[in-house]
XYZ file of C-alpha atoms in Angstrom:
535
model
C 37.996 2.525 -26.278
C 34.645 3.228 -27.960
C 33.349 -0.041 -26.658
C 34.566 0.918 -23.212
C 32.625 4.188 -23.387
C 29.467 2.249 -23.993
C 29.913 0.313 -20.754
C 27.678 1.320 -17.879
C 27.730 0.160 -14.305
C 24.851 -2.240 -13.896
C 22.429 -1.445 -11.072
C 20.821 -4.242 -9.128
C 17.115 -4.784 -9.535
C 15.134 -5.362 -6.368
C 11.623 -6.790 -6.222
C 9.996 -3.940 -4.320
C 7.406 -1.611 -5.772
C 8.274 2.094 -5.684
C 5.269 2.883 -3.526
C 6.419 0.424 -0.881
C 9.775 2.113 -0.656
C 8.190 5.261 0.763
C 5.926 3.795 3.431
C 6.543 4.027 7.153
C 5.899 1.787 10.105
C 2.986 3.100 12.141
C 2.145 0.090 14.296
C 1.960 0.768 18.034
C 3.362 -1.537 20.692
C -0.244 -2.420 21.575
C -0.914 -3.744 18.089
C 2.423 -5.537 17.926
C 1.524 -7.209 21.238
C -1.558 -8.579 19.490
C 0.730 -9.945 16.776
C 2.791 -11.758 19.413
C -0.336 -13.516 20.673
C -1.358 -14.273 17.089
C 2.030 -15.925 16.562
C 1.634 -17.850 19.832
C -1.771 -19.130 18.698
C -0.287 -20.222 15.370
C 2.545 -21.986 17.168
C 0.026 -23.912 19.287
C -1.800 -24.872 16.095
C 1.480 -25.936 14.480
C 2.355 -28.151 17.467
C -1.054 -29.818 17.238
C -0.437 -30.460 13.530
C 2.998 -31.977 14.273
C 1.443 -34.195 16.962
C -1.248 -35.359 14.522
C 1.402 -36.140 11.881
C 3.473 -38.060 14.445
C 0.390 -40.083 15.486
C -0.357 -40.822 11.846
C 3.237 -41.938 11.279
C 3.061 -44.245 14.311
C -0.056 -45.896 12.851
C 1.711 -46.344 9.495
C 4.694 -47.891 11.283
C 2.393 -50.421 12.995
C 0.915 -51.380 9.620
C 4.436 -51.779 8.200
C 5.584 -53.940 11.119
C 2.497 -56.158 10.800
C 2.910 -56.654 7.044
C 6.661 -57.149 7.377
C 6.234 -59.949 9.926
C 3.751 -61.812 7.701
C 5.838 -61.261 4.545
C 9.067 -62.593 6.069
C 7.340 -65.798 7.223
C 5.453 -66.271 3.947
C 8.399 -65.777 1.590
C 10.539 -68.422 3.356
C 8.121 -71.192 2.176
C 5.528 -69.649 -0.159
C 3.849 -72.935 -1.174
C 3.686 -74.269 2.349
C 2.375 -70.936 3.636
C -0.339 -70.617 1.004
C -1.210 -74.329 1.435
C -3.054 -73.229 4.546
C -6.501 -71.974 3.425
C -6.635 -69.283 6.126
C -3.355 -67.768 4.893
C -4.663 -67.747 1.317
C -7.842 -65.998 2.451
C -5.947 -63.416 4.530
C -3.630 -62.621 1.576
C -6.678 -61.794 -0.557
C -8.121 -59.720 2.279
C -4.896 -57.796 2.907
C -4.359 -56.825 -0.697
C -7.999 -56.010 -1.394
C -8.935 -54.245 1.866
C -6.097 -53.582 4.301
C -3.656 -52.030 1.840
C -6.485 -49.745 0.720
C -7.016 -48.700 4.346
C -3.286 -47.976 4.608
C -3.398 -45.951 1.381
C -6.262 -43.842 2.773
C -4.313 -43.300 5.993
C -1.224 -42.171 4.087
C -3.306 -39.814 1.929
C -5.136 -38.343 4.923
C -4.269 -34.639 5.208
C -3.578 -33.719 8.836
C -2.805 -30.066 8.007
C -6.402 -28.879 7.475
C -6.752 -27.363 10.970
C -3.389 -25.631 10.869
C -3.838 -24.279 7.343
C -7.342 -23.073 8.183
C -6.064 -21.199 11.256
C -3.122 -19.782 9.298
C -5.478 -18.517 6.572
C -7.695 -16.782 9.150
C -4.763 -15.184 10.986
C -2.973 -14.095 7.816
C -5.325 -11.100 7.465
C -3.658 -9.641 10.588
C -0.103 -10.241 9.384
C 2.196 -7.286 8.629
C 2.577 -6.382 4.968
C 5.698 -5.727 2.905
C 5.097 -2.054 3.660
C 5.131 -2.756 7.398
C 8.401 -4.661 7.115
C 9.922 -1.820 5.100
C 8.646 0.674 7.671
C 10.138 -1.348 10.521
C 13.508 -1.326 8.749
C 13.288 2.424 8.223
C 12.440 2.862 11.916
C 15.564 0.897 12.882
C 17.687 3.043 10.562
C 16.079 6.183 12.052
C 17.134 5.039 15.525
C 20.620 4.284 14.218
C 20.996 7.863 12.951
C 19.328 9.694 15.836
C 21.289 7.940 18.570
C 24.585 7.522 16.661
C 24.504 3.739 16.903
C 26.870 1.649 14.819
C 25.631 -1.451 13.029
C 27.662 -3.765 15.268
C 25.929 -2.418 18.398
C 22.479 -2.863 16.897
C 23.287 -6.272 15.446
C 24.498 -7.559 18.819
C 21.469 -6.045 20.570
C 23.604 -3.943 22.932
C 20.996 -1.214 23.463
C 20.549 0.674 26.753
C 17.738 -0.445 29.027
C 16.896 -3.678 27.178
C 15.446 -6.586 29.150
C 15.184 -9.061 26.266
C 18.399 -8.967 24.250
C 18.010 -9.924 20.600
C 20.574 -10.131 17.821
C 20.458 -9.685 14.042
C 21.597 -12.420 11.677
C 23.607 -11.747 8.547
C 20.385 -12.222 6.595
C 18.653 -9.583 8.762
C 21.489 -7.121 8.110
C 21.300 -7.909 4.399
C 17.544 -7.190 4.378
C 18.104 -3.818 6.083
C 20.726 -2.949 3.487
C 18.470 -4.034 0.638
C 15.575 -1.886 1.883
C 17.928 1.114 2.109
C 19.031 0.315 -1.450
C 15.447 0.451 -2.765
C 15.274 4.057 -1.549
C 18.623 4.938 -3.162
C 20.028 5.354 0.351
C 23.487 4.056 -0.508
C 25.004 5.306 2.761
C 22.937 2.919 4.879
C 23.138 0.229 2.185
C 26.915 0.246 2.626
C 26.728 0.182 6.445
C 24.364 -2.782 6.621
C 25.868 -4.796 3.771
C 29.286 -4.404 5.425
C 27.823 -5.672 8.685
C 26.306 -8.668 6.890
C 29.673 -9.364 5.252
C 31.522 -9.131 8.596
C 29.189 -11.695 10.126
C 29.566 -14.025 7.129
C 33.369 -13.634 7.264
C 33.194 -14.570 10.947
C 31.724 -17.937 9.932
C 28.022 -17.363 10.556
C 25.852 -19.852 8.686
C 23.268 -18.132 6.517
C 20.895 -18.587 3.615
C 22.596 -15.686 1.814
C 26.097 -15.844 0.388
C 28.975 -13.388 0.197
C 28.606 -12.932 -3.560
C 25.111 -11.447 -3.182
C 26.227 -9.122 -0.376
C 29.334 -7.993 -2.301
C 27.177 -7.290 -5.354
C 25.068 -4.755 -3.449
C 27.989 -3.416 -1.437
C 30.258 -2.666 -4.389
C 27.478 -0.795 -6.204
C 26.537 1.229 -3.082
C 30.183 2.191 -2.562
C 30.543 3.222 -6.201
C 27.415 5.383 -5.978
C 29.091 7.277 -3.139
C 32.184 8.014 -5.207
C 34.659 5.540 -3.678
C 35.943 3.993 -6.900
C 38.946 2.217 -5.383
C 36.872 0.455 -2.763
C 34.270 -0.476 -5.395
C 37.042 -2.041 -7.482
C 38.416 -3.957 -4.510
C 34.987 -5.335 -3.585
C 34.204 -6.268 -7.192
C 37.494 -8.187 -7.481
C 36.677 -10.036 -4.280
C 33.258 -10.912 -5.696
C 34.871 -12.319 -8.867
C 37.317 -14.410 -6.834
C 34.269 -16.148 -5.360
C 32.311 -16.291 -8.630
C 34.515 -15.696 -11.714
C 31.532 -16.053 -14.074
C 29.393 -13.369 -12.377
C 28.038 -11.377 -15.329
C 27.327 -8.060 -13.621
C 30.549 -8.255 -11.606
C 32.643 -8.710 -14.778
C 30.826 -5.830 -16.470
C 31.287 -3.547 -13.490
C 34.979 -4.426 -13.174
C 35.624 -3.372 -16.776
C 33.683 -0.128 -16.257
C 35.443 0.736 -12.990
C 38.869 0.070 -14.524
C 37.935 2.245 -17.515
C 36.909 5.098 -15.198
C 40.127 4.793 -13.190
C 42.244 4.784 -16.344
C 40.443 7.880 -17.596
C 41.061 9.622 -14.266
C 44.760 8.844 -14.424
C 45.029 10.128 -17.998
C 43.046 13.302 -17.419
C 45.061 16.334 -16.432
C 42.052 18.567 -15.759
C 40.637 18.067 -12.259
C 37.237 19.376 -13.370
C 37.046 16.727 -16.099
C 37.982 14.093 -13.546
C 35.251 15.244 -11.182
C 32.747 15.177 -14.029
C 33.540 11.545 -14.720
C 33.016 10.304 -11.175
C 30.387 12.763 -9.969
C 28.538 10.715 -7.400
C 26.800 11.263 -4.102
C 29.267 12.123 -1.368
C 29.539 9.670 1.477
C 27.270 10.494 4.355
C 23.630 10.441 5.346
C 20.996 11.112 2.669
C 20.029 14.695 1.813
C 17.591 16.434 4.085
C 19.855 16.389 7.153
C 19.155 20.034 8.087
C 20.822 22.039 10.899
C 17.611 21.941 12.955
C 17.576 18.159 12.685
C 21.160 18.060 13.949
C 20.120 20.077 17.015
C 17.043 17.905 17.491
C 19.036 14.659 17.330
C 21.730 15.997 19.690
C 19.071 16.852 22.250
C 17.555 13.383 21.833
C 20.976 11.968 22.763
C 21.202 14.253 25.787
C 23.724 16.563 24.109
C 23.486 20.300 23.452
C 21.220 21.154 26.409
C 21.675 24.894 26.981
C 20.646 25.303 30.612
C 23.354 27.221 32.493
C 24.028 26.887 36.249
C 22.952 30.502 36.741
C 19.592 29.903 35.088
C 19.267 26.533 36.815
C 19.318 28.272 40.209
C 16.132 30.114 39.271
C 14.167 26.906 38.701
C 12.226 25.685 41.728
C 9.949 22.952 43.024
C 6.835 23.862 44.987
C 3.452 22.698 46.171
C 0.840 24.322 43.940
C -2.845 24.817 44.733
C -3.982 26.238 41.398
C -4.241 29.773 42.794
C -6.281 28.564 45.770
C -8.558 26.278 43.783
C -11.227 24.744 46.065
C -10.314 21.311 44.709
C -6.560 21.702 45.290
C -6.261 23.901 48.359
C -6.356 20.933 50.768
C -4.267 18.671 48.524
C -1.851 20.794 46.475
C 0.169 19.164 43.719
C 3.938 18.978 43.306
C 5.042 21.436 40.620
C 8.575 21.673 39.195
C 10.097 24.219 36.814
C 11.614 22.294 33.884
C 12.648 25.335 31.820
C 12.553 29.104 32.082
C 12.010 30.443 28.536
C 9.613 29.167 27.422
C 8.323 28.432 30.897
C 7.725 24.678 31.075
C 6.419 23.198 34.310
C 6.057 19.560 35.327
C 3.362 18.246 37.680
C 4.332 15.120 39.620
C 1.969 12.281 40.604
C -0.785 14.035 38.687
C -2.392 10.955 37.133
C -2.736 7.599 38.907
C -1.818 4.169 37.535
C -5.511 3.214 37.587
C -6.422 6.297 35.530
C -3.592 5.573 33.100
C -4.784 2.014 32.550
C -8.357 3.240 32.046
C -7.266 5.820 29.470
C -5.169 3.211 27.631
C -8.038 0.695 27.701
C -10.423 3.262 26.202
C -7.901 4.306 23.558
C -6.564 0.919 22.397
C -9.542 -0.108 20.210
C -9.480 3.287 18.475
C -5.765 3.750 17.876
C -5.201 4.948 14.342
C -2.293 6.511 12.470
C -1.710 9.925 14.090
C -2.646 12.990 12.057
C -1.609 16.658 11.883
C -3.424 19.803 10.741
C -2.729 20.602 7.084
C -1.896 24.357 7.088
C -3.353 24.776 3.600
C -6.660 22.929 3.924
C -7.095 23.067 7.684
C -7.996 19.376 7.571
C -6.419 16.530 9.541
C -3.978 14.463 7.498
C -1.154 11.967 8.028
C 2.466 13.083 7.730
C 5.821 11.316 7.358
C 7.288 13.333 10.239
C 4.768 12.013 12.767
C 5.103 8.287 13.443
C 2.670 7.124 16.119
C -0.886 5.932 16.639
C -3.467 8.031 18.410
C -7.062 8.107 19.588
C -9.359 10.867 20.844
C -11.371 10.596 24.079
C -14.269 12.830 25.159
C -15.143 13.756 28.727
C -18.782 12.719 28.337
C -17.975 9.093 27.503
C -16.286 8.129 30.772
C -16.027 9.698 34.254
C -12.247 9.190 34.270
C -11.787 11.443 31.238
C -14.165 14.039 32.696
C -12.191 14.000 35.964
C -8.888 14.437 34.102
C -10.280 17.388 32.133
C -11.451 19.052 35.346
C -7.999 18.536 36.894
C -6.311 20.223 33.914
C -8.692 23.178 34.200
C -8.082 23.588 37.934
C -4.304 23.466 37.588
C -3.964 25.723 34.551
C -6.786 28.127 35.389
C -7.877 27.869 31.755
C -11.297 26.935 30.398
C -11.081 23.452 28.827
C -14.647 23.418 27.458
C -13.269 24.892 24.225
C -10.202 22.627 24.227
C -9.759 19.694 21.881
C -10.575 16.220 23.145
C -7.920 14.319 25.068
C -5.580 12.796 22.484
C -3.889 9.524 23.462
C -0.790 8.521 21.513
C 1.371 5.415 21.531
C 4.872 5.631 20.097
C 6.196 2.163 19.303
C 9.318 1.107 17.423
C 11.124 4.272 16.279
C 7.980 6.304 17.008
C 8.596 10.046 16.794
C 7.136 13.470 16.023
C 9.692 15.708 14.318
C 10.044 19.447 15.206
C 6.721 21.271 14.917
C 4.572 24.017 16.412
C 1.348 23.217 18.220
C -0.111 26.649 17.332
C -1.078 27.959 13.897
C 1.239 30.590 12.407
C 0.122 33.749 10.614
C 0.471 32.033 7.235
C -2.005 29.346 8.428
C -5.128 31.417 9.184
C -7.512 28.518 8.510
C -5.690 25.840 10.531
C -8.380 25.628 13.260
C -11.148 27.515 11.496
C -13.560 24.565 11.586
C -13.228 24.364 15.389
C -14.226 28.009 15.852
C -12.251 28.266 19.101
C -9.215 30.272 18.023
C -5.590 29.245 18.169
C -3.985 26.719 20.533
C -3.033 28.862 23.512
C -1.403 26.103 25.571
C -0.359 22.434 25.611
C -0.829 19.942 28.456
C 1.045 16.642 28.069
C 0.652 13.573 30.315
C 3.420 10.951 30.385
C 1.678 7.608 30.902
C 4.719 5.317 30.782
C 8.401 5.260 31.597
C 10.684 4.845 28.587
C 13.940 2.885 29.133
C 15.758 4.734 26.328
C 14.787 7.609 24.022
C 11.397 9.279 23.762
C 12.308 12.700 25.214
C 10.348 15.851 24.356
C 12.898 18.370 23.064
C 12.797 22.064 22.137
C 15.547 22.641 19.511
C 15.192 26.439 19.462
C 16.180 26.784 23.117
C 18.139 23.559 23.722
C 15.679 22.051 26.200
C 14.913 18.374 26.815
C 12.110 16.957 28.975
C 12.185 13.230 29.732
C 9.166 10.939 30.125
C 8.257 9.982 33.675
C 5.140 7.944 34.311
C 2.425 9.764 36.247
C 3.714 13.270 35.484
C 2.534 15.988 33.097
C 4.188 19.025 31.535
C 2.505 22.303 30.591
C 3.522 25.336 28.532
C 1.930 28.279 26.757
C 2.177 28.339 22.950
C 1.043 31.972 22.677
C 2.153 35.123 24.427
C -0.573 37.075 26.262
C -0.727 39.343 23.218
C -1.945 36.359 21.180
C 1.286 36.159 19.177
C 2.900 32.757 18.752
C 5.913 31.867 20.891
C 8.314 30.396 18.353
C 10.602 29.089 21.091
C 7.956 26.398 21.804
C 8.826 24.526 18.611
C 9.316 20.991 19.903
C 9.647 17.344 18.926
C 9.110 13.848 20.296
C 12.371 11.907 19.996
C 12.238 8.375 18.588
C 11.659 5.635 21.149
C 14.864 3.586 21.242
C 13.794 0.931 23.740
C 10.334 0.395 25.183
C 6.960 1.937 24.473
C 5.868 5.518 25.043
C 2.286 6.346 26.024
C 1.259 10.000 26.269
C -1.983 11.952 26.264
C -2.307 15.626 25.563
C -4.845 18.424 25.771
C -4.619 21.351 23.380
C -6.302 24.322 25.026
C -7.676 27.046 22.728
C -8.021 30.833 23.010
C -11.805 30.994 23.165
C -13.009 31.220 26.770
C -9.703 32.525 28.149
C -10.514 36.255 27.699
C -10.798 36.867 31.458
C -8.682 33.936 32.632
C -5.608 35.118 30.735
C -6.229 38.706 29.587
C -4.420 40.080 26.558
C -1.440 42.423 26.854
C -0.451 45.125 24.406
C 3.210 44.191 24.075
C 3.680 41.651 21.293
C 6.123 39.469 23.219
C 4.299 39.443 26.555
């Protein structure tokens, strides 16, 4: 029994550095498109290499056929053959010169061009961190949209035009990446999917023993001892000499025996105290509301309130620019008041904005409330770029349009920020304005707090990508060519906490948006203050 007490369940070791296990995938669709063309270029280079190798092999075959013909004739009557002086001379020539030429041909390396191109392109390849981030993005989508592993593996996602499936090896890799982050819940889900596909007869480079090894440990870590035992026994049926499997079996049986012999329930719980089954810690109530809204659930608009929302033609309070061509304005929500402007940015303007932004797209940043500086954050997964009105007439024209429609001065606003949300791209619940405990958030700008937000939708999104407001149960869906607008501050200057919002992960497609954060400075007479705190 003492020896049994010394037994410990043996964890699997995975060749990933700890720093890689906490990276995220921040590549936009634009950059991944470049990778597709990189791969296409490499494929062209590979085909050229194959063609060169085939040509070389054809030449070698011709040499072989030539030598074979001479050899067969010569070996039937060697003395008679060599009695001819020309044949004797040609034998000397073949062995001294022609076989050397053949040797040089065989040794000729046809891969130089391909290897050279591969070496050049490799600098643009994704890293281990990118692959890990892509896996985490897929798992994020799985959780947010309540997708089971079978659905994802078969590629049965809404709105897809190019269906793609996951192999057992792909599922295994997803499970292994979850394992490196001690996320045993998702490890179990994906290793089980890999096992199902292997059991169904799928051919793969991985075997069931490897999958069962990870799966049994992940199950044990979640407290399901009986299932861990069952999986370990199945592993040993396939590989009776598996060292870790034999060690784990003894340990699991020891734990079960101790449970059965222990009368005290508290002692029993102490023995098998493991993580409960379910998603990893950090799944807060607000996140539950946020994810429900992303799925189109939990929207709190009542029919009575819905009747008070209208569509209208809007001229920006008789703006000279808009009075002859008013825009279509629609109430999306009442409190906070969110309005949508339809057909407010043309396709040509969208393409111009995207063209200006693409070369500058970088990992999106947020304001650090402590330092007031821009920094990256795990809860914002996108790439963004900033565009100034002075650098292109299109941007200047867009800024003027925002000013005319909102009636607010945009000369003190931040530059137009363009963001691209690619695979699993999201921005978790946040405020656009600085709270009272963040007095220095926009100090360096010298323009006060963010009074309002203007958000252009520059693409349609087949699935996912909604802008949601968890505090009030609102969801606004992307529609190309439209923009939404809301105030972040009451007229008293106090923050409107109901404007806390989030960008849902993109499930299928690519989401392009651009936003303008308008600040307090310059709005003194355009939106005068009121004395009531909540006005």
